[in-house]
PDB file of C-alpha atoms in Angstrom:
ATOM      1  CA  MET A   1      -0.150   0.038   0.062  1.00  0.00           C
ATOM      2  CA  PRO A   2       1.201   3.603  -0.105  1.00  0.00           C
ATOM      3  CA  LYS A   3       3.058   5.220   2.187  1.00  0.00           C
ATOM      4  CA  ASN A   4       0.889   7.651   2.489  1.00  0.00           C
ATOM      5  CA  SER A   5      -2.400   5.615   1.880  1.00  0.00           C
ATOM      6  CA  LEU A   6      -5.349   6.797   4.493  1.00  0.00           C
ATOM      7  CA  LEU A   7      -6.089   3.437   5.570  1.00  0.00           C
ATOM      8  CA  SER A   8      -4.383   0.395   6.083  1.00  0.00           C
ATOM      9  CA  LEU A   9      -5.480  -2.766   4.532  1.00  0.00           C
ATOM     10  CA  ASP A  10      -7.453  -3.930   7.476  1.00  0.00           C
ATOM     11  CA  GLU A  11      -8.910  -0.651   8.097  1.00  0.00           C
ATOM     12  CA  LEU A  12     -10.166  -1.198   4.850  1.00  0.00           C
ATOM     13  CA  ASP A  13     -11.142  -4.878   4.946  1.00  0.00           C
ATOM     14  CA  TYR A  14     -13.133  -4.252   7.916  1.00  0.00           C
ATOM     15  CA  ILE A  15     -15.127  -1.247   5.583  1.00  0.00           C
ATOM     16  CA  GLN A  16     -15.457  -3.441   3.689  1.00  0.00           C
ATOM     17  CA  GLN A  17     -17.046  -6.124   5.818  1.00  0.00           C
ATOM     18  CA  ILE A  18     -18.989  -3.794   7.864  1.00  0.00           C
ATOM     19  CA  LEU A  19     -21.110  -2.570   4.255  1.00  0.00           C
ATOM     20  CA  GLY A  20     -21.278  -6.658   3.012  1.00  0.00           C
ATOM     21  CA  GLN A  21     -19.451  -5.390  -0.088  1.00  0.00           C
ATOM     22  CA  SER A  22     -16.514  -4.565  -2.345  1.00  0.00           C
ATOM     23  CA  LEU A  23     -16.432  -0.763  -2.221  1.00  0.00           C
ATOM     24  CA  PRO A  24     -17.403   0.561  -5.538  1.00  0.00           C
ATOM     25  CA  SER A  25     -14.926   0.938  -8.634  1.00  0.00           C
ATOM     26  CA  ASP A  26     -14.863   2.847 -11.787  1.00  0.00           C
ATOM     27  CA  LEU A  27     -12.871  -0.428 -13.217  1.00  0.00           C
ATOM     28  CA  LEU A  28     -15.607  -2.432 -12.202  1.00  0.00           C
ATOM     29  CA  PRO A  29     -18.880  -1.211 -14.643  1.00  0.00           C
ATOM     30  CA  THR A  30     -22.089  -3.549 -15.005  1.00  0.00           C
ATOM     31  CA  GLN A  31     -22.630  -4.331 -18.640  1.00  0.00           C
ATOM     32  CA  SER A  32     -25.912  -4.320 -18.389  1.00  0.00           C
ATOM     33  CA  PHE A  33     -28.771  -4.817 -21.682  1.00  0.00           C
ATOM     34  CA  ARG A  34     -32.680  -4.667 -22.121  1.00  0.00           C
ATOM     35  CA  VAL A  35     -34.270  -8.017 -22.292  1.00  0.00           C
ATOM     36  CA  ASP A  36     -37.500  -7.760 -24.315  1.00  0.00           C
ATOM     37  CA  GLY A  37     -39.042 -10.881 -25.507  1.00  0.00           C
ATOM     38  CA  GLY A  38     -42.549 -11.102 -24.368  1.00  0.00           C
ATOM     39  CA  SER A  39     -44.150 -12.196 -21.242  1.00  0.00           C
ATOM     40  CA  VAL A  40     -43.552 -15.923 -22.808  1.00  0.00           C
ATOM     41  CA  ALA A  41     -39.805 -15.944 -23.532  1.00  0.00           C
ATOM     42  CA  ASN A  42     -39.237 -13.296 -20.382  1.00  0.00           C
ATOM     43  CA  GLY A  43     -40.563 -16.195 -17.798  1.00  0.00           C
ATOM     44  CA  ILE A  44     -38.322 -19.217 -19.606  1.00  0.00           C
ATOM     45  CA  LEU A  45     -35.921 -17.087 -19.196  1.00  0.00           C
ATOM     46  CA  VAL A  46     -36.434 -15.736 -15.865  1.00  0.00           C
ATOM     47  CA  GLY A  47     -37.268 -19.722 -14.878  1.00  0.00           C
ATOM     48  CA  LEU A  48     -34.014 -20.882 -16.339  1.00  0.00           C
ATOM     49  CA  GLY A  49     -31.922 -18.327 -14.392  1.00  0.00           C
ATOM     50  CA  GLN A  50     -33.567 -18.877 -11.183  1.00  0.00           C
ATOM     51  CA  HIS A  51     -32.222 -23.231 -11.474  1.00  0.00           C
ATOM     52  CA  THR A  52     -28.370 -23.007 -13.340  1.00  0.00           C
ATOM     53  CA  LEU A  53     -25.939 -20.128 -14.013  1.00  0.00           C
ATOM     54  CA  LEU A  54     -26.799 -18.700 -17.097  1.00  0.00           C
ATOM     55  CA  HIS A  55     -23.127 -18.021 -19.602  1.00  0.00           C
ATOM     56  CA  LEU A  56     -22.724 -16.511 -22.585  1.00  0.00           C
ATOM     57  CA  GLU A  57     -19.446 -18.067 -24.502  1.00  0.00           C
ATOM     58  CA  ALA A  58     -17.546 -16.570 -27.099  1.00  0.00           C
ATOM     59  CA  GLN A  59     -14.903 -18.478 -28.772  1.00  0.00           C
ATOM     60  CA  PHE A  60     -11.800 -16.749 -31.006  1.00  0.00           C
ATOM     61  CA  GLY A  61      -9.611 -18.737 -31.881  1.00  0.00           C
ATOM     62  CA  ASP A  62      -8.092 -21.345 -29.709  1.00  0.00           C
ATOM     63  CA  GLN A  63      -9.777 -19.266 -26.480  1.00  0.00           C
ATOM     64  CA  CYS A  64     -12.927 -19.236 -24.991  1.00  0.00           C
ATOM     65  CA  LEU A  65     -14.640 -16.351 -22.824  1.00  0.00           C
ATOM     66  CA  SER A  66     -17.656 -17.410 -20.582  1.00  0.00           C
ATOM     67  CA  PHE A  67     -19.227 -14.322 -18.949  1.00  0.00           C
ATOM     68  CA  PRO A  68     -22.071 -14.741 -16.031  1.00  0.00           C
ATOM     69  CA  LEU A  69     -25.404 -13.711 -16.832  1.00  0.00           C
ATOM     70  CA  GLN A  70     -27.466 -12.070 -14.155  1.00  0.00           C
ATOM     71  CA  LEU A  71     -31.151 -11.610 -14.549  1.00  0.00           C
ATOM     72  CA  VAL A  72     -32.485  -8.283 -12.797  1.00  0.00           C
ATOM     73  CA  GLU A  73     -36.361  -6.666 -12.794  1.00  0.00           C
ATOM     74  CA  ASP A  74     -36.090  -3.315 -13.024  1.00  0.00           C
ATOM     75  CA  GLU A  75     -39.134  -1.269 -10.688  1.00  0.00           C
ATOM     76  CA  PHE A  76     -41.131  -1.194 -13.675  1.00  0.00           C
ATOM     77  CA  HIS A  77     -40.805  -5.179 -14.061  1.00  0.00           C
ATOM     78  CA  ALA A  78     -38.598  -4.835 -17.606  1.00  0.00           C
ATOM     79  CA  LEU A  79     -35.936  -7.540 -17.598  1.00  0.00           C
ATOM     80  CA  HIS A  80     -32.057  -6.661 -18.224  1.00  0.00           C
ATOM     81  CA  VAL A  81     -29.160  -8.998 -18.023  1.00  0.00           C
ATOM     82  CA  GLU A  82     -26.208  -8.010 -16.655  1.00  0.00           C
ATOM     83  CA  LEU A  83     -23.063  -9.293 -17.721  1.00  0.00           C
ATOM     84  CA  GLY A  84     -19.938  -9.716 -15.155  1.00  0.00           C
ATOM     85  CA  ALA A  85     -16.284 -10.483 -16.162  1.00  0.00           C
ATOM     86  CA  PRO A  86     -15.948 -13.253 -18.184  1.00  0.00           C
ATOM     87  CA  GLY A  87     -13.782 -16.643 -17.075  1.00  0.00           C
ATOM     88  CA  ILE A  88     -11.209 -16.741 -20.245  1.00  0.00           C
ATOM     89  CA  PHE A  89     -10.163 -20.179 -21.549  1.00  0.00           C
ATOM     90  CA  GLN A  90      -7.454 -21.632 -23.035  1.00  0.00           C
ATOM     91  CA  ARG A  91      -9.367 -24.629 -25.982  1.00  0.00           C
ATOM     92  CA  GLY A  92      -7.501 -28.050 -26.937  1.00  0.00           C
ATOM     93  CA  GLU A  93      -7.407 -31.407 -25.122  1.00  0.00           C
ATOM     94  CA  VAL A  94      -8.149 -29.742 -21.823  1.00  0.00           C
ATOM     95  CA  ARG A  95      -9.920 -26.811 -21.260  1.00  0.00           C
ATOM     96  CA  ARG A  96      -7.970 -24.941 -18.986  1.00  0.00           C
ATOM     97  CA  PRO A  97      -7.593 -21.146 -17.970  1.00  0.00           C
ATOM     98  CA  TRP A  98      -6.031 -18.962 -19.536  1.00  0.00           C
ATOM     99  CA  ARG A  99      -3.194 -17.347 -18.038  1.00  0.00           C
ATOM    100  CA  LEU A 100      -2.400 -13.752 -18.092  1.00  0.00           C
ATOM    101  CA  ILE A 101       1.734 -13.363 -18.411  1.00  0.00           C
ATOM    102  CA  LEU A 102       2.704 -10.135 -16.679  1.00  0.00           C
ATOM    103  CA  ALA A 103       5.273  -7.552 -18.110  1.00  0.00           C
ATOM    104  CA  GLN A 104       6.105  -6.217 -15.252  1.00  0.00           C
ATOM    105  CA  PRO A 105       5.589  -8.808 -12.339  1.00  0.00           C
ATOM    106  CA  LEU A 106       3.239  -7.916  -9.841  1.00  0.00           C
ATOM    107  CA  PRO A 107       4.405  -7.988  -6.226  1.00  0.00           C
ATOM    108  CA  LEU A 108       2.905  -9.652  -3.146  1.00  0.00           C
ATOM    109  CA  LEU A 109       2.126  -7.786   0.041  1.00  0.00           C
ATOM    110  CA  HIS A 110       2.290  -8.043   3.628  1.00  0.00           C
ATOM    111  CA  ALA A 111      -0.935  -6.764   5.347  1.00  0.00           C
ATOM    112  CA  ASP A 112       0.916  -4.000   6.361  1.00  0.00           C
ATOM    113  CA  GLY A 113       2.013  -2.966   3.178  1.00  0.00           C
ATOM    114  CA  GLN A 114       5.386  -3.925   2.928  1.00  0.00           C
ATOM    115  CA  ALA A 115       6.875  -6.205   0.243  1.00  0.00           C
ATOM    116  CA  SER A 116       7.231 -10.101   0.687  1.00  0.00           C
ATOM    117  CA  GLY A 117       9.497 -10.711  -1.632  1.00  0.00           C
ATOM    118  CA  LEU A 118       7.614 -13.082  -3.974  1.00  0.00           C
ATOM    119  CA  ARG A 119       6.495 -11.340  -7.166  1.00  0.00           C
ATOM    120  CA  ILE A 120       3.168 -12.170  -9.422  1.00  0.00           C
ATOM    121  CA  HIS A 121       4.665 -13.633 -12.701  1.00  0.00           C
ATOM    122  CA  GLN A 122       1.629 -15.335 -14.254  1.00  0.00           C
ATOM    123  CA  LEU A 123      -1.851 -14.818 -13.517  1.00  0.00           C
ATOM    124  CA  SER A 124      -4.887 -17.020 -13.599  1.00  0.00           C
ATOM    125  CA  PRO A 125      -8.267 -16.555 -11.302  1.00  0.00           C
ATOM    126  CA  THR A 126      -7.093 -20.081 -10.632  1.00  0.00           C
ATOM    127  CA  GLY A 127      -3.300 -19.876  -9.943  1.00  0.00           C
ATOM    128  CA  VAL A 128      -0.065 -17.930 -10.681  1.00  0.00           C
ATOM    129  CA  LEU A 129       3.223 -18.057 -11.063  1.00  0.00           C
ATOM    130  CA  ILE A 130       5.709 -16.667  -9.004  1.00  0.00           C
ATOM    131  CA  GLU A 131       9.125 -15.760  -8.325  1.00  0.00           C
ATOM    132  CA  SER A 132      10.324 -15.661  -5.132  1.00  0.00           C
ATOM    133  CA  ASP A 133      13.665 -14.113  -3.868  1.00  0.00           C
ATOM    134  CA  ALA A 134      13.804 -16.537  -0.671  1.00  0.00           C
ATOM    135  CA  THR A 135      16.098 -19.415  -1.312  1.00  0.00           C
ATOM    136  CA  VAL A 136      13.426 -21.610   0.045  1.00  0.00           C
ATOM    137  CA  THR A 137       9.752 -20.877  -1.572  1.00  0.00           C
ATOM    138  CA  PRO A 138       6.971 -21.448   1.184  1.00  0.00           C
ATOM    139  CA  GLU A 139       4.623 -24.182   0.542  1.00  0.00           C
ATOM    140  CA  ASP A 140       1.342 -21.734   1.007  1.00  0.00           C
ATOM    141  CA  PHE A 141       1.050 -17.815   1.606  1.00  0.00           C
ATOM    142  CA  ASP A 142      -1.664 -15.247   2.636  1.00  0.00           C
ATOM    143  CA  LEU A 143      -0.705 -12.215   0.970  1.00  0.00           C
ATOM    144  CA  TRP A 144      -2.541  -9.105  -0.847  1.00  0.00           C
ATOM    145  CA  LEU A 145      -2.249  -8.354  -4.329  1.00  0.00           C
ATOM    146  CA  THR A 146      -2.954  -4.650  -5.360  1.00  0.00           C
ATOM    147  CA  LEU A 147      -4.380  -3.587  -8.767  1.00  0.00           C
ATOM    148  CA  PRO A 148      -3.949  -0.761 -10.396  1.00  0.00           C
ATOM    149  CA  GLU A 149      -6.523   2.452  -9.068  1.00  0.00           C
ATOM    150  CA  GLN A 150      -8.633  -0.481  -6.903  1.00  0.00           C
ATOM    151  CA  ALA A 151      -8.670  -1.837  -3.226  1.00  0.00           C
ATOM    152  CA  PRO A 152      -6.136  -5.045  -2.683  1.00  0.00           C
ATOM    153  CA  ILE A 153      -7.216  -8.333  -3.357  1.00  0.00           C
ATOM    154  CA  GLU A 154      -6.097 -10.880  -0.427  1.00  0.00           C
ATOM    155  CA  LEU A 155      -5.181 -14.221  -1.969  1.00  0.00           C
ATOM    156  CA  HIS A 156      -3.560 -17.781  -0.310  1.00  0.00           C
ATOM    157  CA  GLY A 157      -2.027 -19.913  -1.976  1.00  0.00           C
ATOM    158  CA  THR A 158      -0.699 -23.390  -1.952  1.00  0.00           C
ATOM    159  CA  ARG A 159       2.296 -24.132  -4.123  1.00  0.00           C
ATOM    160  CA  VAL A 160       1.479 -26.867  -6.245  1.00  0.00           C
ATOM    161  CA  ARG A 161       5.054 -27.624  -8.243  1.00  0.00           C
ATOM    162  CA  ARG A 162       8.426 -26.079  -9.075  1.00  0.00           C
ATOM    163  CA  THR A 163       8.915 -24.951 -12.993  1.00  0.00           C
ATOM    164  CA  ALA A 164      11.991 -25.475 -15.013  1.00  0.00           C
ATOM    165  CA  ASN A 165      12.901 -21.411 -15.517  1.00  0.00           C
ATOM    166  CA  GLN A 166      12.977 -22.048 -10.698  1.00  0.00           C
ATOM    167  CA  LEU A 167       9.224 -20.073 -10.619  1.00  0.00           C
ATOM    168  CA  SER A 168       6.776 -21.894  -8.210  1.00  0.00           C
ATOM    169  CA  ALA A 169       3.374 -22.288  -9.422  1.00  0.00           C
ATOM    170  CA  PHE A 170       0.979 -21.866  -7.186  1.00  0.00           C
ATOM    171  CA  ARG A 171      -3.337 -22.727  -7.057  1.00  0.00           C
ATOM    172  CA  LEU A 172      -5.600 -20.003  -5.709  1.00  0.00           C
ATOM    173  CA  ASP A 173      -8.290 -21.066  -3.001  1.00  0.00           C
ATOM    174  CA  ILE A 174     -11.135 -19.716  -3.972  1.00  0.00           C
ATOM    175  CA  LEU A 175     -12.230 -16.038  -3.485  1.00  0.00           C
ATOM    176  CA  PRO A 176     -15.048 -14.377  -2.222  1.00  0.00           C
ATOM    177  CA  GLN A 177     -17.459 -13.451  -4.875  1.00  0.00           C
ATOM    178  CA  SER A 178     -17.110  -9.657  -5.423  1.00  0.00           C
ATOM    179  CA  GLN A 179     -13.430 -10.935  -5.275  1.00  0.00           C
ATOM    180  CA  SER A 180     -12.959 -12.779  -7.348  1.00  0.00           C
ATOM    181  CA  GLU A 181     -15.067 -10.696  -9.646  1.00  0.00           C
ATOM    182  CA  ARG A 182     -12.362  -8.515  -9.222  1.00  0.00           C
ATOM    183  CA  LEU A 183      -9.637 -10.098 -10.305  1.00  0.00           C
ATOM    184  CA  ARG A 184     -11.562 -12.043 -13.639  1.00  0.00           C
ATOM    185  CA  HIS A 185     -12.329  -7.588 -14.536  1.00  0.00           C
ATOM    186  CA  PHE A 186      -8.337  -7.214 -14.365  1.00  0.00           C
ATOM    187  CA  ILE A 187      -7.337 -10.492 -16.371  1.00  0.00           C
ATOM    188  CA  PHE A 188      -9.611  -9.624 -18.638  1.00  0.00           C
ATOM    189  CA  GLN A 189      -8.665  -5.685 -19.393  1.00  0.00           C
ATOM    190  CA  GLN A 190      -5.431  -7.050 -19.825  1.00  0.00           C
ATOM    191  CA  HIS A 191      -6.513  -9.534 -22.376  1.00  0.00           C
ATOM    192  CA  ARG A 192      -8.082  -6.973 -23.794  1.00  0.00           C
ATOM    193  CA  LEU A 193      -4.668  -4.625 -24.360  1.00  0.00           C
ATOM    194  CA  GLN A 194      -2.891  -7.952 -25.427  1.00  0.00           C
ATOM    195  CA  HIS A 195      -5.465  -8.869 -28.069  1.00  0.00           C
ATOM    196  CA  PRO A 196      -6.707  -5.611 -29.356  1.00  0.00           C
ATOM    197  CA  GLN A 197      -8.241  -7.919 -32.426  1.00  0.00           C
ATOM    198  CA  LEU A 198     -10.576  -9.545 -30.223  1.00  0.00           C
ATOM    199  CA  GLN A 199     -12.780  -6.091 -29.888  1.00  0.00           C
ATOM    200  CA  GLN A 200     -12.128  -5.594 -33.820  1.00  0.00           C
ATOM    201  CA  ASP A 201     -14.237  -8.958 -33.999  1.00  0.00           C
ATOM    202  CA  CYS A 202     -17.101  -8.022 -31.780  1.00  0.00           C
ATOM    203  CA  ALA A 203     -17.589  -4.247 -33.229  1.00  0.00           C
TER     204      ALA A 203
END
């Protein structure tokens, strides 16, 4: 955390717990679309949304973007579909989460804002590839990841293996829904920057 930060990570986490949600961020706009399929079609869609998870999938080459959908009814009983941040997958014999390769590794911090000596080189919603300053890489960690212009995200990781280039792969424990959404949104933002042709294809 910056030295001139008004709130420590613990204070920020406490405020978020009181509010019962993450603090709002301009980096997490909600994409909402009105559904006007008539009462019968809308009723079917609402019924599906109440009993299963809905997703919108888009495929580009060997990549698949899976957007979670949430159905919301406004005060005028109009139905809207809200798109969440997508999960990004690499297609192949086994579909696996796409991993963001960072040009500049992101440091993991202790709760007091001090550097932990661990830096993330690759990031996905389910795992990270980490470089350590220490001779021995820890078996697990509970640290904070700072994202640009956002409140930090607390990550819990368990080491899975050591790679050939002396980095260590960690599996991330399941995050609360709001934190998981923020992490997916950051990865999606970076994916769009790395693949501008996808925006052209969608235009």
